[in-house]
XYZ file of N, CA and C in Angstrom:
735
model
N 187.724 58.308 191.922
C 188.159 56.925 192.101
C 189.394 56.601 191.254
N 189.645 57.382 190.211
C 190.839 57.147 189.402
C 190.689 55.908 188.541
N 191.759 55.557 187.858
C 191.729 54.390 186.978
C 192.353 53.155 187.603
N 192.805 53.288 188.848
C 193.397 52.152 189.546
C 192.324 51.086 189.765
N 192.542 49.824 189.289
C 191.513 48.802 189.520
C 191.359 48.512 191.018
N 190.121 48.289 191.440
C 189.896 48.011 192.863
C 188.927 46.840 193.023
N 188.897 46.336 194.248
C 188.053 45.199 194.608
C 187.010 45.678 195.614
N 185.774 45.232 195.463
C 184.736 45.526 196.453
C 184.346 44.225 197.160
N 184.350 44.254 198.478
C 183.871 43.128 199.287
C 182.491 43.455 199.822
N 181.545 42.537 199.677
C 180.178 42.752 200.168
C 179.806 41.586 201.072
N 179.638 41.862 202.360
C 179.287 40.755 203.257
C 179.572 41.078 204.704
N 179.828 40.036 205.452
C 179.910 40.144 206.900
C 181.222 40.747 207.387
N 181.101 41.596 208.411
C 182.254 42.071 209.177
C 181.877 41.874 210.640
N 182.449 40.860 211.253
C 182.046 40.473 212.612
C 183.122 40.762 213.640
N 182.702 40.647 214.886
C 183.660 40.502 215.973
C 183.704 39.010 216.294
N 184.889 38.415 216.300
C 185.041 36.998 216.656
C 185.492 36.878 218.103
N 184.724 36.154 218.877
C 185.052 35.888 220.279
C 185.330 34.394 220.382
N 186.552 34.042 220.780
C 187.000 32.653 220.715
C 187.482 32.189 222.085
N 186.885 31.131 222.588
C 187.309 30.556 223.864
C 187.920 29.182 223.651
N 189.161 28.985 224.112
C 189.841 27.688 223.978
C 190.050 27.099 225.370
N 189.469 25.933 225.601
C 189.533 25.320 226.928
C 190.917 24.747 227.211
N 191.363 24.876 228.474
C 192.677 24.348 228.885
C 192.605 22.854 229.220
N 191.398 22.357 229.469
C 191.227 20.963 229.898
C 189.931 20.433 229.288
N 189.693 19.105 229.377
C 188.417 18.580 228.869
C 187.232 19.385 229.410
N 186.292 19.714 228.518
C 185.194 20.618 228.887
C 184.113 19.906 229.699
N 183.716 20.566 230.784
C 182.556 20.114 231.564
C 181.386 20.993 231.172
N 180.356 20.379 230.568
C 179.195 21.148 230.127
C 178.406 21.657 231.326
N 177.722 22.761 231.151
C 176.917 23.426 232.182
C 177.749 23.795 233.407
N 179.022 24.116 233.167
C 179.920 24.513 234.250
C 180.900 25.543 233.695
N 181.597 26.231 234.572
C 182.614 27.192 234.156
C 183.923 26.453 233.918
N 184.554 26.696 232.759
C 185.784 26.005 232.391
C 186.922 27.004 232.215
N 188.096 26.722 232.796
C 189.224 27.627 232.568
C 189.702 27.533 231.115
N 190.056 28.685 230.539
C 190.503 28.670 229.146
C 191.137 29.982 228.757
N 191.495 30.075 227.488
C 192.052 31.311 226.935
C 191.006 31.921 226.013
N 190.638 33.176 226.272
C 189.607 33.847 225.480
C 190.244 34.989 224.687
N 189.979 35.005 223.385
C 190.587 36.039 222.538
C 189.527 36.721 221.683
N 189.872 37.928 221.270
C 188.971 38.788 220.507
C 189.666 39.136 219.197
N 188.958 39.046 218.075
C 189.564 39.462 216.802
C 188.463 39.910 215.848
N 188.861 40.625 214.804
C 187.899 41.014 213.771
C 187.748 39.840 212.817
N 186.511 39.541 212.423
C 186.260 38.409 211.541
C 185.148 38.711 210.548
N 184.504 37.661 210.089
C 183.512 37.769 209.023
C 184.186 37.364 207.727
N 183.592 36.425 206.999
C 184.251 35.830 205.831
C 184.733 36.888 204.837
N 183.839 37.774 204.410
C 184.235 38.764 203.410
C 185.260 39.747 203.970
N 185.095 40.147 205.238
C 186.085 41.047 205.842
C 187.459 40.380 205.889
N 187.490 39.080 206.214
C 188.767 38.351 206.257
C 189.425 38.300 204.874
N 188.614 38.020 203.837
C 189.133 37.985 202.466
C 189.690 39.369 202.103
N 188.946 40.419 202.463
C 189.378 41.793 202.171
C 190.694 42.121 202.872
N 190.843 41.662 204.113
C 192.097 41.925 204.839
C 193.268 41.258 204.127
N 193.093 39.993 203.722
C 194.173 39.299 203.013
C 194.534 40.021 201.716
N 193.509 40.466 200.969
C 193.749 41.174 199.710
C 194.466 42.509 199.951
N 194.035 43.230 200.991
C 194.658 44.524 201.309
C 196.125 44.326 201.710
N 196.388 43.281 202.485
C 197.771 43.016 202.917
C 198.646 42.579 201.737
N 198.004 42.062 200.668
C 198.740 41.709 199.448
C 198.933 42.926 198.529
N 198.378 44.073 198.959
C 198.615 45.302 198.201
C 197.462 45.750 197.324
N 196.338 45.054 197.369
C 195.193 45.441 196.532
C 194.448 46.634 197.139
N 193.769 47.378 196.276
C 192.902 48.473 196.708
C 191.524 47.844 196.969
N 191.141 47.780 198.245
C 189.926 47.049 198.638
C 188.949 47.946 199.390
N 187.678 47.876 198.985
C 186.627 48.650 199.643
C 185.570 47.675 200.176
N 185.231 47.817 201.453
C 184.296 46.885 202.097
C 182.922 47.511 202.256
N 181.901 46.802 201.767
C 180.509 47.199 201.978
C 179.905 46.225 202.984
N 179.592 46.738 204.164
C 179.039 45.893 205.220
C 178.271 46.803 206.166
N 177.863 46.244 207.290
C 177.136 47.017 208.293
C 177.749 46.714 209.653
N 178.184 47.742 210.353
C 178.754 47.537 211.690
C 177.958 48.344 212.705
N 178.037 47.931 213.958
C 177.238 48.556 214.999
C 177.854 49.825 215.557
N 176.991 50.691 216.068
C 177.460 51.884 216.788
C 177.748 51.477 218.229
N 178.692 50.553 218.374
C 179.034 50.060 219.711
C 180.540 49.832 219.782
N 181.003 49.414 220.938
C 182.452 49.246 221.135
C 183.013 48.178 220.187
N 182.214 47.146 219.886
C 182.668 46.100 218.958
C 182.794 46.667 217.539
N 181.835 47.533 217.158
C 181.887 48.162 215.842
C 183.149 49.010 215.684
N 183.503 49.734 216.739
C 184.730 50.553 216.717
C 185.950 49.657 216.534
N 185.936 48.515 217.216
C 187.057 47.561 217.135
C 187.179 46.998 215.706
N 186.036 46.603 215.127
C 186.033 46.055 213.761
C 186.585 47.099 212.781
N 186.079 48.345 212.896
C 186.511 49.413 211.979
C 188.003 49.692 212.127
N 188.475 49.742 213.365
C 189.904 50.016 213.600
C 190.769 48.917 212.989
N 190.340 47.660 213.144
C 191.089 46.520 212.583
C 191.139 46.601 211.061
N 190.006 47.012 210.445
C 189.951 47.136 208.983
C 190.913 48.227 208.507
N 190.870 49.370 209.176
C 191.716 50.503 208.775
C 193.195 50.129 208.913
N 193.540 49.451 210.025
C 194.930 49.036 210.242
C 195.396 48.067 209.155
N 194.469 47.265 208.623
C 194.823 46.295 207.570
C 194.881 46.953 206.194
N 194.363 48.182 206.091
C 194.405 48.886 204.807
C 193.127 48.777 203.995
N 192.010 48.390 204.647
C 190.718 48.280 203.952
C 189.992 49.630 204.007
N 189.437 50.059 202.881
C 188.636 51.283 202.824
C 187.228 50.967 203.341
N 186.872 51.572 204.484
C 185.542 51.300 205.066
C 184.663 52.550 205.040
N 185.004 53.502 204.158
C 184.266 54.773 204.132
C 182.823 54.619 203.631
N 182.489 53.443 203.083
C 181.133 53.236 202.549
C 180.285 52.323 203.441
N 180.768 52.024 204.658
C 180.065 51.123 205.575
C 178.706 51.690 205.997
N 177.733 50.805 206.180
C 176.453 51.199 206.791
C 176.575 51.017 208.306
N 175.684 51.656 209.046
C 175.709 51.559 210.511
C 174.397 50.990 211.038
N 174.512 50.154 212.052
C 173.332 49.581 212.697
C 173.465 49.699 214.201
N 172.617 48.986 214.923
C 172.613 49.105 216.384
C 173.691 48.231 217.030
N 173.642 46.922 216.763
C 174.543 45.987 217.447
C 175.400 45.236 216.427
N 176.711 45.274 216.620
C 177.621 44.588 215.691
C 177.355 43.095 215.658
N 177.636 42.485 214.500
C 177.487 41.028 214.415
C 178.662 40.376 215.146
N 178.351 39.305 215.857
C 179.350 38.613 216.682
C 179.322 37.128 216.369
N 180.511 36.558 216.275
C 180.630 35.107 216.125
C 181.376 34.590 217.345
N 180.741 33.657 218.050
C 181.287 33.109 219.289
C 181.631 31.635 219.073
N 182.845 31.240 219.376
C 183.193 29.820 219.243
C 183.906 29.322 220.500
N 183.607 28.098 220.856
C 184.247 27.441 222.000
C 184.993 26.217 221.478
N 186.288 26.177 221.716
C 187.125 25.048 221.291
C 187.401 24.138 222.479
N 187.428 22.820 222.213
C 187.755 21.886 223.293
C 189.268 21.841 223.494
N 189.711 21.002 224.430
C 191.136 20.950 224.786
C 192.012 20.502 223.620
N 191.414 19.818 222.610
C 192.175 19.374 221.430
C 192.200 20.436 220.324
N 191.484 21.554 220.556
C 191.454 22.610 219.549
C 190.345 22.442 218.529
N 189.463 21.454 218.730
C 188.322 21.267 217.819
C 187.125 22.065 218.347
N 186.314 22.582 217.439
C 185.178 23.387 217.871
C 184.114 22.532 218.536
N 183.762 22.890 219.749
C 182.690 22.207 220.472
C 181.351 22.809 220.060
N 181.287 24.150 220.044
C 180.058 24.819 219.638
C 180.395 26.217 219.114
N 179.628 26.654 218.147
C 179.762 28.013 217.633
C 178.385 28.663 217.626
N 178.362 29.992 217.707
C 177.086 30.701 217.641
C 177.311 32.018 216.916
N 176.430 32.342 215.963
C 176.602 33.607 215.251
C 175.355 34.460 215.397
N 175.576 35.752 215.610
C 174.490 36.727 215.691
C 174.701 37.713 214.549
N 173.974 37.484 213.453
C 174.175 38.268 212.223
C 172.991 39.199 211.962
N 172.244 39.549 213.017
C 171.027 40.348 212.812
C 171.307 41.663 212.098
N 172.472 42.241 212.356
C 172.762 43.571 211.802
C 172.762 43.570 210.276
N 173.308 42.506 209.642
C 173.338 42.488 208.169
C 172.083 41.850 207.577
N 171.301 41.174 208.411
C 170.107 40.506 207.891
C 168.834 41.316 208.131
N 168.829 42.150 209.190
C 167.614 42.899 209.535
C 167.819 44.416 209.512
N 169.016 44.881 209.931
C 169.240 46.322 210.057
C 169.733 46.971 208.766
N 170.197 46.153 207.808
C 170.769 46.703 206.578
C 169.677 47.421 205.783
N 169.859 48.709 205.485
C 168.820 49.430 204.724
C 168.592 48.756 203.364
N 167.334 48.673 202.942
C 166.984 47.992 201.681
C 167.648 48.656 200.477
N 167.938 49.973 200.601
C 168.533 50.685 199.466
C 170.056 50.800 199.589
N 170.654 50.104 200.563
C 172.094 50.262 200.802
C 172.932 49.869 199.585
N 172.743 48.638 199.092
C 173.544 48.202 197.943
C 173.206 48.991 196.672
N 171.911 49.220 196.351
C 171.612 50.057 195.181
C 172.246 51.452 195.272
N 172.360 51.991 196.495
C 172.961 53.323 196.657
C 174.468 53.299 196.372
N 175.059 52.113 196.391
C 176.491 51.949 196.113
C 176.734 51.428 194.693
N 175.731 51.611 193.830
C 175.784 51.074 192.465
C 177.061 51.465 191.722
N 177.423 52.752 191.762
C 178.582 53.239 191.021
C 179.868 52.563 191.507
N 179.995 52.470 192.829
C 181.189 51.840 193.424
C 181.257 50.361 193.035
N 180.115 49.653 193.138
C 180.072 48.219 192.836
C 180.371 47.969 191.356
N 179.747 48.736 190.473
C 179.922 48.512 189.029
C 181.308 48.931 188.538
N 182.007 49.768 189.315
C 183.346 50.189 188.935
C 184.430 49.208 189.348
N 184.061 48.210 190.155
C 185.056 47.257 190.665
C 185.421 46.224 189.608
N 186.693 45.868 189.577
C 187.133 44.812 188.655
C 186.695 43.448 189.204
N 186.789 43.310 190.532
C 186.421 42.069 191.211
C 185.479 42.404 192.366
N 184.439 41.596 192.539
C 183.536 41.711 193.686
C 183.585 40.385 194.429
N 183.880 40.424 195.727
C 183.897 39.195 196.527
C 182.814 39.306 197.589
N 182.046 38.231 197.779
C 180.891 38.333 198.672
C 180.640 37.025 199.416
N 179.746 37.118 200.395
C 179.252 35.927 201.090
C 177.740 36.076 201.241
N 177.028 34.976 201.543
C 175.560 35.051 201.600
C 174.994 35.426 202.972
N 175.851 35.888 203.908
C 175.372 36.174 205.268
C 174.336 37.291 205.323
N 174.337 38.169 204.312
C 173.358 39.273 204.292
C 171.962 38.801 203.887
N 171.865 37.554 203.441
C 170.567 37.019 203.049
C 170.339 37.077 201.553
N 169.299 36.393 201.120
C 169.030 36.207 199.692
C 168.702 37.511 198.973
N 167.938 38.391 199.623
C 167.522 39.643 198.986
C 168.734 40.485 198.608
N 169.663 40.661 199.571
C 170.861 41.468 199.313
C 171.752 40.806 198.264
N 171.831 39.466 198.311
C 172.661 38.744 197.340
C 172.118 38.933 195.919
N 170.803 38.865 195.782
C 170.169 39.086 194.471
C 170.369 40.526 193.993
N 170.257 41.481 194.928
C 170.505 42.889 194.591
C 171.915 43.047 194.029
N 172.875 42.416 194.716
C 174.279 42.528 194.299
C 174.490 41.927 192.911
N 173.945 40.718 192.696
C 174.108 40.055 191.394
C 173.465 40.864 190.272
N 172.353 41.525 190.563
C 171.690 42.350 189.553
C 172.511 43.605 189.220
N 173.272 44.099 190.211
C 174.098 45.290 189.990
C 175.372 44.969 189.212
N 175.914 43.763 189.425
C 177.171 43.389 188.771
C 176.939 43.085 187.292
N 177.950 43.402 186.484
C 177.827 43.201 185.036
C 179.112 42.578 184.495
N 179.010 41.709 183.485
C 180.219 41.206 182.839
C 181.013 42.399 182.294
N 182.358 42.351 182.277
C 183.207 41.203 182.612
C 183.673 41.175 184.067
N 182.875 41.745 184.990
C 183.276 41.712 186.406
C 183.397 40.277 186.906
N 184.402 40.065 187.745
C 184.596 38.743 188.362
C 183.906 38.774 189.722
N 182.838 37.998 189.874
C 182.099 37.961 191.140
C 182.386 36.634 191.835
N 182.987 36.725 193.031
C 183.409 35.533 193.776
C 182.534 35.354 195.010
N 182.261 34.104 195.361
C 181.451 33.841 196.559
C 182.072 32.733 197.403
N 182.049 32.945 198.720
C 182.369 31.883 199.683
C 181.045 31.516 200.346
N 180.577 30.264 200.177
C 179.257 29.908 200.714
C 179.153 29.916 202.247
N 180.270 29.901 202.970
C 180.341 30.069 204.435
C 179.945 28.830 205.233
N 178.753 28.288 204.967
C 178.266 27.135 205.736
C 177.225 26.400 204.905
N 176.825 25.232 205.395
C 175.808 24.455 204.660
C 174.480 25.212 204.584
N 174.122 25.868 205.682
C 172.850 26.614 205.695
C 172.877 27.736 204.661
N 173.961 28.480 204.615
C 174.063 29.582 203.646
C 174.272 29.063 202.221
N 174.882 27.882 202.079
C 175.082 27.302 200.740
C 173.736 27.064 200.058
N 172.694 26.833 200.853
C 171.355 26.622 200.280
C 170.817 27.908 199.655
N 171.268 29.061 200.168
C 170.886 30.350 199.588
C 171.611 30.550 198.254
N 172.888 30.126 198.214
C 173.725 30.312 197.023
C 173.347 29.332 195.904
N 172.948 28.106 196.281
C 172.769 27.013 195.311
C 171.955 27.386 194.069
N 170.758 27.972 194.208
C 169.987 28.271 192.992
C 170.589 29.392 192.142
N 171.576 30.120 192.705
C 172.171 31.269 192.008
C 173.585 30.985 191.510
N 174.086 29.758 191.728
C 175.510 29.488 191.530
C 176.004 29.831 190.123
N 175.142 29.654 189.109
C 175.546 29.937 187.736
C 175.778 31.410 187.439
N 175.363 32.285 188.377
C 175.529 33.735 188.174
C 176.852 34.253 188.735
N 177.618 33.355 189.381
C 178.928 33.740 189.916
C 180.029 33.306 188.951
N 181.174 33.964 189.069
C 182.348 33.599 188.272
C 183.169 32.539 189.004
N 183.373 32.753 190.305
C 184.255 31.895 191.109
C 183.579 31.563 192.436
N 183.717 30.313 192.878
C 183.188 29.916 194.186
C 184.235 29.117 194.951
N 184.214 29.256 196.290
C 185.157 28.512 197.125
C 184.414 27.800 198.266
N 183.737 26.701 197.936
C 183.058 25.924 198.982
C 183.998 24.898 199.607
N 183.584 24.314 200.736
C 184.248 23.099 201.195
C 183.445 21.914 200.640
N 183.835 20.714 200.993
C 183.204 19.525 200.410
C 181.701 19.465 200.707
N 181.313 19.740 201.961
C 179.887 19.656 202.337
C 179.065 20.729 201.619
N 179.647 21.929 201.496
C 178.937 23.005 200.797
C 178.794 22.688 199.310
N 179.820 22.063 198.731
C 179.746 21.684 197.313
C 178.638 20.655 197.082
N 178.440 19.748 198.040
C 177.351 18.762 197.919
C 176.007 19.482 197.735
N 175.820 20.575 198.489
C 174.568 21.338 198.406
C 174.492 22.102 197.082
N 175.613 22.712 196.670
C 175.629 23.475 195.414
C 175.362 22.572 194.209
N 175.898 21.339 194.283
C 175.754 20.408 193.148
C 174.529 19.502 193.282
N 173.953 19.446 194.477
C 172.790 18.586 194.700
C 173.115 17.108 194.648
N 174.304 16.723 195.149
C 174.686 15.297 195.155
C 175.661 15.009 196.290
N 175.697 13.759 196.702
C 176.654 13.342 197.736
C 178.041 13.164 197.126
N 179.070 13.475 197.922
C 180.450 13.299 197.471
C 181.131 12.274 198.376
N 181.316 11.068 197.818
C 181.904 9.977 198.604
C 183.322 9.654 198.151
N 183.694 10.113 196.936
C 184.986 9.728 196.358
C 185.560 10.885 195.544
N 186.797 10.723 195.082
C 187.414 11.738 194.223
C 186.649 11.879 192.905
N 186.127 10.764 192.412
C 185.343 10.805 191.171
C 184.066 11.626 191.395
N 183.440 11.444 192.566
C 182.249 12.238 192.911
C 182.592 13.720 192.980
N 183.759 14.004 193.555
C 184.206 15.395 193.703
C 184.289 16.069 192.333
N 184.878 15.356 191.388
C 185.011 15.909 190.037
C 183.645 16.039 189.355
N 182.786 15.043 189.577
C 181.434 15.101 188.982
C 180.656 16.294 189.537
N 180.762 16.508 190.845
C 180.064 17.637 191.479
C 180.594 18.955 190.919
N 181.913 19.006 190.691
C 182.523 20.193 190.088
C 181.963 20.452 188.703
N 181.828 19.382 187.929
C 181.274 19.512 186.572
C 179.829 20.016 186.605
N 179.067 19.552 187.588
C 177.667 19.980 187.716
C 177.583 21.498 187.886
N 178.391 22.056 188.821
C 178.284 23.505 189.064
C 178.893 24.314 187.911
N 179.935 23.783 187.272
C 180.504 24.492 186.116
C 179.510 24.504 184.947
N 178.754 23.417 184.807
C 177.741 23.344 183.742
C 176.590 24.322 183.976
N 176.455 24.787 185.215
C 175.402 25.767 185.517
C 175.838 27.193 185.169
N 177.127 27.356 184.824
C 177.593 28.687 184.416
C 178.762 29.226 185.224
N 179.097 28.555 186.344
C 180.261 28.968 187.127
C 181.527 28.802 186.275
N 182.499 29.704 186.451
C 183.722 29.644 185.632
C 184.893 28.963 186.358
N 184.989 29.223 187.687
C 186.121 28.689 188.461
C 185.641 28.160 189.800
N 186.193 27.022 190.208
C 185.791 26.393 191.464
C 187.025 25.996 192.271
N 187.101 26.467 193.497
C 188.138 26.048 194.441
C 187.425 25.334 195.589
N 187.767 24.077 195.851
C 187.131 23.340 196.944
C 188.168 23.093 198.038
N 187.932 23.664 199.231
C 188.863 23.430 200.340
C 188.535 22.085 200.979
N 189.566 21.275 201.164
C 189.384 19.897 201.648
C 190.096 19.653 202.976
N 190.305 20.701 203.764
C 190.970 20.555 205.057
C 192.376 19.991 204.900
N 192.667 18.927 205.626
C 194.004 18.312 205.591
C 194.341 17.755 204.207
N 193.295 17.525 203.383
C 193.513 16.982 202.037
C 193.873 18.055 201.008
N 193.951 19.313 201.461
C 194.387 20.370 200.564
C 193.260 21.049 199.807
N 193.475 21.272 198.516
C 192.533 22.040 197.705
C 192.340 21.383 196.341
N 191.100 21.421 195.858
C 190.758 20.876 194.545
C 190.279 22.036 193.680
N 190.784 22.110 192.442
C 190.444 23.218 191.547
C 189.942 22.696 190.205
N 188.903 23.341 189.711
C 188.403 23.064 188.361
C 187.969 24.375 187.739
N 188.085 24.481 186.401
C 187.523 25.658 185.741
C 186.884 25.283 184.412
N 186.306 26.300 183.763
C 185.528 26.045 182.541
C 186.412 25.793 181.315
N 187.739 25.841 181.476
C 188.628 25.499 180.354
C 188.953 24.003 180.365
N 188.481 23.299 181.432
C 188.762 21.872 181.543
C 189.930 21.559 182.466
N 190.566 22.602 183.017
C 191.695 22.378 183.935
C 191.204 21.767 185.243
N 191.947 20.785 185.740
C 191.654 20.155 187.030
C 192.974 20.018 187.790
N 193.020 20.537 189.006
C 194.237 20.466 189.821
C 193.902 20.009 191.228
N 194.802 19.256 191.817
C 194.640 18.846 193.219
C 195.968 19.111 193.906
N 195.963 19.888 194.976
C 197.201 20.224 195.675
C 197.039 20.046 197.177
N 198.130 19.618 197.803
C 198.105 19.386 199.240
C 199.481 19.750 199.783
N 199.530 20.557 200.830
C 200.804 20.908 201.439
C 201.329 19.748 202.267
N 202.643 19.692 202.440
C 203.197 18.695 203.366
C 202.712 19.036 204.771
N 202.386 18.020 205.568
C 201.892 18.315 206.934
C 202.916 19.115 207.735
């Protein structure tokens, strides 16, 4: 492995199937639209961005022995992600989304059985050396609570362990463990779950940030959509940034 610092990503690697309607959607009917295929999954996406920035990135995930799995692997290799440690399952995880004519999501559906049911129980422990050698570990909770706990038990200070909660449902898995992470990147709704409080104002946003930092988290990035990004850390720094539209 050499002395070159590397990053390990642990989490979902999906096939994203996206349908965008050309006109207002008629439910229970066939609608003309544009359908596209891409490699996705929160941790895989983060790994691709890191690899394209020049980092040495290794992805731990589970992909299917199917045509979608081949597509996901090819996309990872083309982006420069090391997938030599991937586990294999039967059917690749797929995320399906349908966008309305305005580009807003009408409905999404995810099939994550491969990382939640097919992942061997000893998969992450078998990668102990690789995981403990990483300077940074980035993960998501899509693999379920058991795998997330396994990962946290394998990681040791001063490793930087980052988590993207992904959704409100998965944020509930992360919430009781939030103090064991170094960095988290929730959106506003996910932060409400992590902090156990409603966020109605900027003051609430900061209070919620303080709650999770007091639990042991070191850095917090909150994505606020059109409102930009809110940042807090354990040194007391608070930043709010928004790009021009």
